[in-house]
PDB file of C-alpha atoms in Angstrom:
ATOM      1  CA  MET A   1     -28.567  45.284  62.289  1.00 36.00           C
ATOM      2  CA  ASN A   2     -29.737  45.907  59.002  1.00 38.00           C
ATOM      3  CA  ARG A   3     -27.605  43.690  57.167  1.00 41.00           C
ATOM      4  CA  THR A   4     -27.090  43.181  53.324  1.00 42.00           C
ATOM      5  CA  ALA A   5     -26.587  39.739  51.768  1.00 43.00           C
ATOM      6  CA  PRO A   6     -22.964  39.642  50.589  1.00 43.00           C
ATOM      7  CA  GLN A   7     -22.136  38.959  47.025  1.00 47.00           C
ATOM      8  CA  ALA A   8     -21.668  35.523  45.924  1.00 48.00           C
ATOM      9  CA  ALA A   9     -20.404  34.057  42.587  1.00 49.00           C
ATOM     10  CA  LYS A  10     -23.590  33.888  40.143  1.00 60.00           C
ATOM     11  CA  PRO A  11     -24.638  30.078  39.530  1.00 62.00           C
ATOM     12  CA  ARG A  12     -24.280  28.611  36.018  1.00 71.00           C
ATOM     13  CA  VAL A  13     -28.082  28.494  35.226  1.00 82.00           C
ATOM     14  CA  LEU A  14     -28.656  25.608  33.082  1.00 85.00           C
ATOM     15  CA  ALA A  15     -31.592  25.277  30.684  1.00 85.00           C
ATOM     16  CA  PRO A  16     -34.785  24.007  32.408  1.00 84.00           C
ATOM     17  CA  GLY A  17     -34.706  20.990  30.299  1.00 89.00           C
ATOM     18  CA  VAL A  18     -31.586  19.609  31.381  1.00 91.00           C
ATOM     19  CA  LEU A  19     -32.740  20.257  34.960  1.00 94.00           C
ATOM     20  CA  HIS A  20     -35.815  18.424  33.984  1.00 93.00           C
ATOM     21  CA  ALA A  21     -33.978  15.644  32.209  1.00 94.00           C
ATOM     22  CA  MET A  22     -31.699  15.251  35.699  1.00 96.00           C
ATOM     23  CA  ARG A  23     -35.413  14.594  37.910  1.00 96.00           C
ATOM     24  CA  ARG A  24     -35.513  11.313  35.883  1.00 95.00           C
ATOM     25  CA  PHE A  25     -32.353  10.203  37.339  1.00 97.00           C
ATOM     26  CA  THR A  26     -31.906   9.235  40.840  1.00 97.00           C
ATOM     27  CA  SER A  27     -29.304  10.417  43.268  1.00 97.00           C
ATOM     28  CA  PRO A  28     -26.956   7.275  42.974  1.00 96.00           C
ATOM     29  CA  THR A  29     -26.945   7.389  39.079  1.00 96.00           C
ATOM     30  CA  ILE A  30     -26.046  11.070  39.095  1.00 96.00           C
ATOM     31  CA  ALA A  31     -23.251  10.101  41.448  1.00 95.00           C
ATOM     32  CA  ASN A  32     -22.012   7.478  38.802  1.00 94.00           C
ATOM     33  CA  ALA A  33     -22.164   9.921  36.159  1.00 95.00           C
ATOM     34  CA  LEU A  34     -20.117  12.778  38.099  1.00 95.00           C
ATOM     35  CA  GLU A  35     -17.380   9.420  38.691  1.00 92.00           C
ATOM     36  CA  ALA A  36     -17.724   8.888  35.159  1.00 92.00           C
ATOM     37  CA  LEU A  37     -16.834  12.427  34.190  1.00 94.00           C
ATOM     38  CA  GLY A  38     -13.902  12.471  36.713  1.00 91.00           C
ATOM     39  CA  VAL A  39     -15.278  13.400  39.608  1.00 90.00           C
ATOM     40  CA  VAL A  40     -13.935  11.115  42.609  1.00 80.00           C
ATOM     41  CA  PRO A  41     -15.594  10.474  46.258  1.00 73.00           C
ATOM     42  CA  SER A  42     -12.875  11.726  47.940  1.00 68.00           C
ATOM     43  CA  GLN A  43     -14.051  15.461  46.460  1.00 72.00           C
ATOM     44  CA  ALA A  44     -16.623  15.046  49.212  1.00 74.00           C
ATOM     45  CA  VAL A  45     -19.308  16.162  46.844  1.00 92.00           C
ATOM     46  CA  TYR A  46     -21.585  13.379  48.246  1.00 94.00           C
ATOM     47  CA  THR A  47     -23.422  13.503  51.638  1.00 96.00           C
ATOM     48  CA  ASN A  48     -22.725  10.759  54.384  1.00 95.00           C
ATOM     49  CA  ALA A  49     -25.035   8.160  55.878  1.00 96.00           C
ATOM     50  CA  SER A  50     -26.377  10.489  58.493  1.00 97.00           C
ATOM     51  CA  VAL A  51     -28.833  12.402  56.151  1.00 98.00           C
ATOM     52  CA  ARG A  52     -32.367  11.238  56.637  1.00 98.00           C
ATOM     53  CA  CYS A  53     -34.918  11.992  53.713  1.00 99.00           C
ATOM     54  CA  LEU A  54     -38.187  12.194  55.279  1.00 99.00           C
ATOM     55  CA  PHE A  55     -40.346  12.327  51.765  1.00 99.00           C
ATOM     56  CA  PRO A  56     -38.899   9.816  49.435  1.00 98.00           C
ATOM     57  CA  GLU A  57     -42.222   9.363  47.669  1.00 98.00           C
ATOM     58  CA  LEU A  58     -41.490  13.063  46.258  1.00 98.00           C
ATOM     59  CA  GLY A  59     -38.979  11.592  44.141  1.00 98.00           C
ATOM     60  CA  PRO A  60     -35.446  13.685  43.288  1.00 98.00           C
ATOM     61  CA  MET A  61     -35.391  17.421  44.363  1.00 98.00           C
ATOM     62  CA  VAL A  62     -33.052  19.538  42.039  1.00 98.00           C
ATOM     63  CA  GLY A  63     -32.401  22.761  42.276  1.00 97.00           C
ATOM     64  CA  TYR A  64     -30.019  25.732  43.263  1.00 97.00           C
ATOM     65  CA  ALA A  65     -28.520  26.235  46.621  1.00 98.00           C
ATOM     66  CA  CYS A  66     -30.055  29.305  48.726  1.00 98.00           C
ATOM     67  CA  THR A  67     -27.565  28.792  51.799  1.00 98.00           C
ATOM     68  CA  ALA A  68     -28.281  29.899  55.621  1.00 97.00           C
ATOM     69  CA  VAL A  69     -26.819  29.491  59.076  1.00 96.00           C
ATOM     70  CA  ILE A  70     -28.792  28.863  61.840  1.00 96.00           C
ATOM     71  CA  LEU A  71     -28.592  28.136  65.726  1.00 94.00           C
ATOM     72  CA  SER A  72     -30.809  26.147  67.928  1.00 94.00           C
ATOM     73  CA  ALA A  73     -28.510  25.547  70.883  1.00 91.00           C
ATOM     74  CA  ARG A  74     -28.750  29.008  72.474  1.00 90.00           C
ATOM     75  CA  PRO A  75     -31.093  32.260  71.933  1.00 86.00           C
ATOM     76  CA  ALA A  76     -30.301  34.798  69.097  1.00 84.00           C
ATOM     77  CA  SER A  77     -28.097  37.817  69.998  1.00 81.00           C
ATOM     78  CA  ASN A  78     -30.092  40.855  71.057  1.00 72.00           C
ATOM     79  CA  PRO A  79     -30.161  42.755  68.735  1.00 71.00           C
ATOM     80  CA  ARG A  80     -30.076  39.850  66.230  1.00 72.00           C
ATOM     81  CA  ARG A  81     -27.345  40.226  63.540  1.00 69.00           C
ATOM     82  CA  ILE A  82     -29.580  38.568  61.101  1.00 73.00           C
ATOM     83  CA  TRP A  83     -33.382  39.375  60.552  1.00 81.00           C
ATOM     84  CA  ARG A  84     -35.512  36.251  58.710  1.00 88.00           C
ATOM     85  CA  THR A  85     -37.221  39.176  56.231  1.00 92.00           C
ATOM     86  CA  GLN A  86     -33.619  39.607  54.760  1.00 92.00           C
ATOM     87  CA  TYR A  87     -33.194  36.078  53.747  1.00 94.00           C
ATOM     88  CA  TRP A  88     -36.717  35.484  52.985  1.00 95.00           C
ATOM     89  CA  ASP A  89     -36.102  38.433  50.128  1.00 96.00           C
ATOM     90  CA  HIS A  90     -32.962  36.451  49.101  1.00 96.00           C
ATOM     91  CA  THR A  91     -34.440  33.099  48.648  1.00 97.00           C
ATOM     92  CA  ARG A  92     -37.301  35.006  46.396  1.00 96.00           C
ATOM     93  CA  ASN A  93     -34.689  36.437  44.138  1.00 96.00           C
ATOM     94  CA  SER A  94     -32.247  33.391  44.048  1.00 96.00           C
ATOM     95  CA  PRO A  95     -32.265  31.637  40.359  1.00 94.00           C
ATOM     96  CA  GLU A  96     -35.054  29.214  40.193  1.00 95.00           C
ATOM     97  CA  PRO A  97     -35.215  26.010  40.860  1.00 96.00           C
ATOM     98  CA  ARG A  98     -33.923  27.012  44.352  1.00 97.00           C
ATOM     99  CA  VAL A  99     -33.863  24.626  47.429  1.00 98.00           C
ATOM    100  CA  THR A 100     -33.175  26.044  51.184  1.00 99.00           C
ATOM    101  CA  VAL A 101     -29.537  24.431  52.547  1.00 99.00           C
ATOM    102  CA  MET A 102     -29.248  25.055  55.997  1.00 98.00           C
ATOM    103  CA  GLN A 103     -26.381  24.358  58.569  1.00 98.00           C
ATOM    104  CA  ASP A 104     -27.022  24.287  62.280  1.00 98.00           C
ATOM    105  CA  LEU A 105     -23.844  25.031  63.538  1.00 96.00           C
ATOM    106  CA  SER A 106     -24.995  23.723  67.455  1.00 94.00           C
ATOM    107  CA  GLU A 107     -22.878  20.838  68.301  1.00 90.00           C
ATOM    108  CA  ARG A 108     -26.146  19.061  68.863  1.00 91.00           C
ATOM    109  CA  PRO A 109     -29.562  20.141  67.429  1.00 91.00           C
ATOM    110  CA  GLN A 110     -31.596  21.614  70.541  1.00 90.00           C
ATOM    111  CA  GLY A 111     -34.845  22.713  67.834  1.00 94.00           C
ATOM    112  CA  ALA A 112     -36.218  22.424  64.837  1.00 97.00           C
ATOM    113  CA  TYR A 113     -36.221  25.348  62.586  1.00 97.00           C
ATOM    114  CA  TRP A 114     -37.999  23.377  60.064  1.00 98.00           C
ATOM    115  CA  GLY A 115     -42.172  22.295  60.546  1.00 98.00           C
ATOM    116  CA  GLU A 116     -45.554  23.110  58.931  1.00 98.00           C
ATOM    117  CA  VAL A 117     -44.903  27.297  59.285  1.00 98.00           C
ATOM    118  CA  ASN A 118     -41.551  27.358  57.810  1.00 98.00           C
ATOM    119  CA  ALA A 119     -42.427  24.654  55.324  1.00 98.00           C
ATOM    120  CA  ASN A 120     -45.072  26.897  53.892  1.00 98.00           C
ATOM    121  CA  ILE A 121     -43.267  29.900  53.990  1.00 98.00           C
ATOM    122  CA  TYR A 122     -40.515  28.740  51.854  1.00 98.00           C
ATOM    123  CA  ARG A 123     -42.747  26.917  49.522  1.00 98.00           C
ATOM    124  CA  ALA A 124     -44.446  30.298  49.058  1.00 98.00           C
ATOM    125  CA  LEU A 125     -40.918  31.803  48.410  1.00 98.00           C
ATOM    126  CA  GLY A 126     -40.481  29.307  45.682  1.00 98.00           C
ATOM    127  CA  SER A 127     -38.153  26.911  47.400  1.00 99.00           C
ATOM    128  CA  LEU A 128     -38.534  23.022  46.770  1.00 99.00           C
ATOM    129  CA  GLY A 129     -37.355  21.874  50.008  1.00 99.00           C
ATOM    130  CA  VAL A 130     -34.602  21.952  52.349  1.00 99.00           C
ATOM    131  CA  MET A 131     -31.395  19.916  53.262  1.00 99.00           C
ATOM    132  CA  THR A 132     -30.014  20.392  56.891  1.00 99.00           C
ATOM    133  CA  ASN A 133     -28.219  18.765  59.281  1.00 98.00           C
ATOM    134  CA  GLY A 134     -30.520  20.295  61.864  1.00 98.00           C
ATOM    135  CA  THR A 135     -33.996  18.962  62.590  1.00 98.00           C
ATOM    136  CA  ALA A 136     -37.493  19.184  61.823  1.00 98.00           C
ATOM    137  CA  ARG A 137     -41.056  18.128  63.172  1.00 98.00           C
ATOM    138  CA  ASP A 138     -44.760  18.398  62.142  1.00 98.00           C
ATOM    139  CA  VAL A 139     -44.128  15.464  59.537  1.00 98.00           C
ATOM    140  CA  ASP A 140     -47.422  14.683  58.727  1.00 98.00           C
ATOM    141  CA  GLU A 141     -48.088  18.247  58.187  1.00 98.00           C
ATOM    142  CA  VAL A 142     -45.182  19.347  56.225  1.00 98.00           C
ATOM    143  CA  ARG A 143     -45.711  15.990  53.818  1.00 98.00           C
ATOM    144  CA  GLN A 144     -49.062  17.192  52.640  1.00 98.00           C
ATOM    145  CA  VAL A 145     -47.112  20.561  51.799  1.00 97.00           C
ATOM    146  CA  GLY A 146     -45.379  18.951  49.179  1.00 98.00           C
ATOM    147  CA  PHE A 147     -41.906  20.180  50.603  1.00 99.00           C
ATOM    148  CA  HIS A 148     -38.921  17.828  50.485  1.00 99.00           C
ATOM    149  CA  VAL A 149     -36.926  17.835  53.671  1.00 99.00           C
ATOM    150  CA  PHE A 150     -33.481  16.188  53.940  1.00 99.00           C
ATOM    151  CA  CYS A 151     -32.167  16.455  57.816  1.00 98.00           C
ATOM    152  CA  SER A 152     -30.685  14.744  60.940  1.00 98.00           C
ATOM    153  CA  ASP A 153     -33.892  13.466  62.670  1.00 97.00           C
ATOM    154  CA  VAL A 154     -36.970  14.435  63.767  1.00 98.00           C
ATOM    155  CA  GLN A 155     -37.442  16.592  66.963  1.00 96.00           C
ATOM    156  CA  VAL A 156     -40.517  17.640  69.210  1.00 97.00           C
ATOM    157  CA  SER A 157     -39.643  21.271  69.845  1.00 95.00           C
ATOM    158  CA  HIS A 158     -38.410  24.665  68.062  1.00 93.00           C
ATOM    159  CA  GLY A 159     -36.297  25.336  70.830  1.00 92.00           C
ATOM    160  CA  PHE A 160     -33.916  28.117  70.128  1.00 93.00           C
ATOM    161  CA  ALA A 161     -33.471  27.904  65.940  1.00 94.00           C
ATOM    162  CA  HIS A 162     -32.766  31.173  64.687  1.00 93.00           C
ATOM    163  CA  LEU A 163     -30.838  32.222  61.419  1.00 94.00           C
ATOM    164  CA  GLU A 164     -27.475  33.637  62.026  1.00 93.00           C
ATOM    165  CA  ASP A 165     -26.038  33.919  58.415  1.00 94.00           C
ATOM    166  CA  PHE A 166     -27.011  33.207  54.587  1.00 96.00           C
ATOM    167  CA  ASN A 167     -25.950  33.241  51.414  1.00 96.00           C
ATOM    168  CA  CYS A 168     -22.333  32.060  52.782  1.00 96.00           C
ATOM    169  CA  PRO A 169     -20.662  28.455  51.731  1.00 98.00           C
ATOM    170  CA  VAL A 170     -22.009  26.287  54.426  1.00 98.00           C
ATOM    171  CA  LYS A 171     -20.883  22.096  55.748  1.00 97.00           C
ATOM    172  CA  LEU A 172     -23.458  19.479  56.348  1.00 97.00           C
ATOM    173  CA  PHE A 173     -23.173  15.870  56.163  1.00 97.00           C
ATOM    174  CA  ASP A 174     -19.558  16.240  55.269  1.00 95.00           C
ATOM    175  CA  VAL A 175     -20.104  18.388  51.981  1.00 96.00           C
ATOM    176  CA  VAL A 176     -19.374  21.902  51.684  1.00 96.00           C
ATOM    177  CA  VAL A 177     -22.368  23.701  50.095  1.00 97.00           C
ATOM    178  CA  HIS A 178     -21.908  27.146  48.121  1.00 96.00           C
ATOM    179  CA  PRO A 179     -24.535  29.816  47.168  1.00 97.00           C
ATOM    180  CA  GLY A 180     -25.813  28.676  43.985  1.00 96.00           C
ATOM    181  CA  ALA A 181     -24.505  25.196  44.060  1.00 96.00           C
ATOM    182  CA  LEU A 182     -26.915  22.755  41.791  1.00 97.00           C
ATOM    183  CA  ILE A 183     -28.277  20.075  44.017  1.00 98.00           C
ATOM    184  CA  HIS A 184     -29.568  16.623  43.224  1.00 98.00           C
ATOM    185  CA  ALA A 185     -30.973  14.686  46.151  1.00 99.00           C
ATOM    186  CA  ASP A 186     -33.384  11.903  46.973  1.00 99.00           C
ATOM    187  CA  GLN A 187     -34.093   8.807  49.497  1.00 98.00           C
ATOM    188  CA  HIS A 188     -30.639   8.021  49.106  1.00 98.00           C
ATOM    189  CA  GLY A 189     -28.799  11.263  49.930  1.00 98.00           C
ATOM    190  CA  ALA A 190     -27.767  14.527  48.210  1.00 98.00           C
ATOM    191  CA  VAL A 191     -25.319  15.049  45.017  1.00 97.00           C
ATOM    192  CA  VAL A 192     -23.323  18.568  44.661  1.00 96.00           C
ATOM    193  CA  ILE A 193     -22.987  18.853  40.947  1.00 95.00           C
ATOM    194  CA  PRO A 194     -19.938  20.628  39.912  1.00 91.00           C
ATOM    195  CA  SER A 195     -20.872  23.481  37.742  1.00 86.00           C
ATOM    196  CA  GLU A 196     -18.053  23.127  35.117  1.00 87.00           C
ATOM    197  CA  ILE A 197     -19.551  19.616  34.301  1.00 91.00           C
ATOM    198  CA  ALA A 198     -23.118  19.913  35.116  1.00 89.00           C
ATOM    199  CA  SER A 199     -24.164  20.582  31.374  1.00 88.00           C
ATOM    200  CA  GLN A 200     -22.265  16.685  30.813  1.00 95.00           C
ATOM    201  CA  VAL A 201     -24.308  14.879  33.741  1.00 95.00           C
ATOM    202  CA  VAL A 202     -27.522  14.188  31.974  1.00 94.00           C
ATOM    203  CA  GLU A 203     -25.637  12.417  28.843  1.00 95.00           C
ATOM    204  CA  ALA A 204     -23.407  10.203  31.081  1.00 96.00           C
ATOM    205  CA  ALA A 205     -26.466   9.229  33.490  1.00 96.00           C
ATOM    206  CA  ARG A 206     -28.182   8.131  30.358  1.00 95.00           C
ATOM    207  CA  GLU A 207     -25.225   5.963  29.207  1.00 94.00           C
ATOM    208  CA  ILE A 208     -24.676   4.588  32.814  1.00 93.00           C
ATOM    209  CA  GLU A 209     -28.576   3.745  32.599  1.00 93.00           C
ATOM    210  CA  GLN A 210     -28.303   2.016  29.222  1.00 93.00           C
ATOM    211  CA  ARG A 211     -24.762   0.031  30.295  1.00 91.00           C
ATOM    212  CA  GLU A 212     -26.884  -1.094  33.715  1.00 92.00           C
ATOM    213  CA  LYS A 213     -29.843  -2.041  31.737  1.00 93.00           C
ATOM    214  CA  ARG A 214     -27.576  -4.493  29.395  1.00 92.00           C
ATOM    215  CA  MET A 215     -26.543  -5.877  32.574  1.00 92.00           C
ATOM    216  CA  ILE A 216     -29.500  -6.310  34.227  1.00 93.00           C
ATOM    217  CA  GLU A 217     -31.033  -8.456  30.935  1.00 94.00           C
ATOM    218  CA  LEU A 218     -28.154 -10.421  30.952  1.00 93.00           C
ATOM    219  CA  CYS A 219     -28.768 -11.416  34.514  1.00 93.00           C
ATOM    220  CA  LYS A 220     -32.127 -12.203  33.777  1.00 95.00           C
ATOM    221  CA  SER A 221     -31.500 -14.166  30.369  1.00 92.00           C
ATOM    222  CA  ALA A 222     -31.036 -17.948  29.774  1.00 93.00           C
ATOM    223  CA  ASP A 223     -27.807 -17.010  28.310  1.00 91.00           C
ATOM    224  CA  PHE A 224     -25.974 -15.702  31.268  1.00 92.00           C
ATOM    225  CA  SER A 225     -22.462 -16.470  31.995  1.00 92.00           C
ATOM    226  CA  ILE A 226     -20.065 -15.149  34.045  1.00 93.00           C
ATOM    227  CA  GLU A 227     -17.681 -14.641  30.869  1.00 92.00           C
ATOM    228  CA  ALA A 228     -20.853 -12.158  29.294  1.00 91.00           C
ATOM    229  CA  LEU A 229     -20.927 -10.533  32.536  1.00 90.00           C
ATOM    230  CA  ASP A 230     -17.518  -9.661  33.274  1.00 90.00           C
ATOM    231  CA  LYS A 231     -17.171  -8.059  29.851  1.00 87.00           C
ATOM    232  CA  LEU A 232     -20.441  -5.907  30.013  1.00 85.00           C
ATOM    233  CA  ILE A 233     -19.203  -4.341  33.740  1.00 82.00           C
ATOM    234  CA  PRO A 234     -16.484  -1.925  34.378  1.00 73.00           C
ATOM    235  CA  ASP A 235     -13.958  -2.116  36.892  1.00 66.00           C
ATOM    236  CA  SER A 236     -15.443   0.397  39.067  1.00 60.00           C
ATOM    237  CA  TYR A 237     -18.403  -2.178  39.985  1.00 61.00           C
TER     238      TYR A 237
END
């Protein structure tokens, strides 16, 4: 079946300098910045505790989501609904920096879509890494590629893993990710940054970083007191 990608809303692409500045911060700091800007945890913009970062040494991954849906529990239909070259072309033509966000529809992953070969393919297509509720393998080989992997676990076989759809909303680790969504992810998990406040996040993160620096300096100081600490710490802590 020759399928054309559906038209999704174009993401608000930020200036490269803003994204570079975002990479200076950890994902927890970005999460704190979102809360300071009025985003509450119940709005589900943070992944849950089941996401696994395979390569924390790579630091934060920041980019726009190229979404896709896979299935690993059973073979692809014949003829296939989606051809991989269609998604490859879509990925290559998506806004940069780009990250792959892939939902496995299987109740329990039965095979790893992500390994040495796909890491090299998607790296060549300009993707910085992947976030998936599916599994991965070839851990040492993928590490050498420098490709970020956020997944549910590792698994020895690729099983039946195949593409089912792309450029559509996906849900993984309790978060809904729309095509083009801005993702910030590190060893703690991932944050989906709402586009309407994305340009304000860096400044909010800087303010939080400075405030926390003052708290920590006080804790290490000979002038430490509960009263002084209470004045520095906001009610959210």
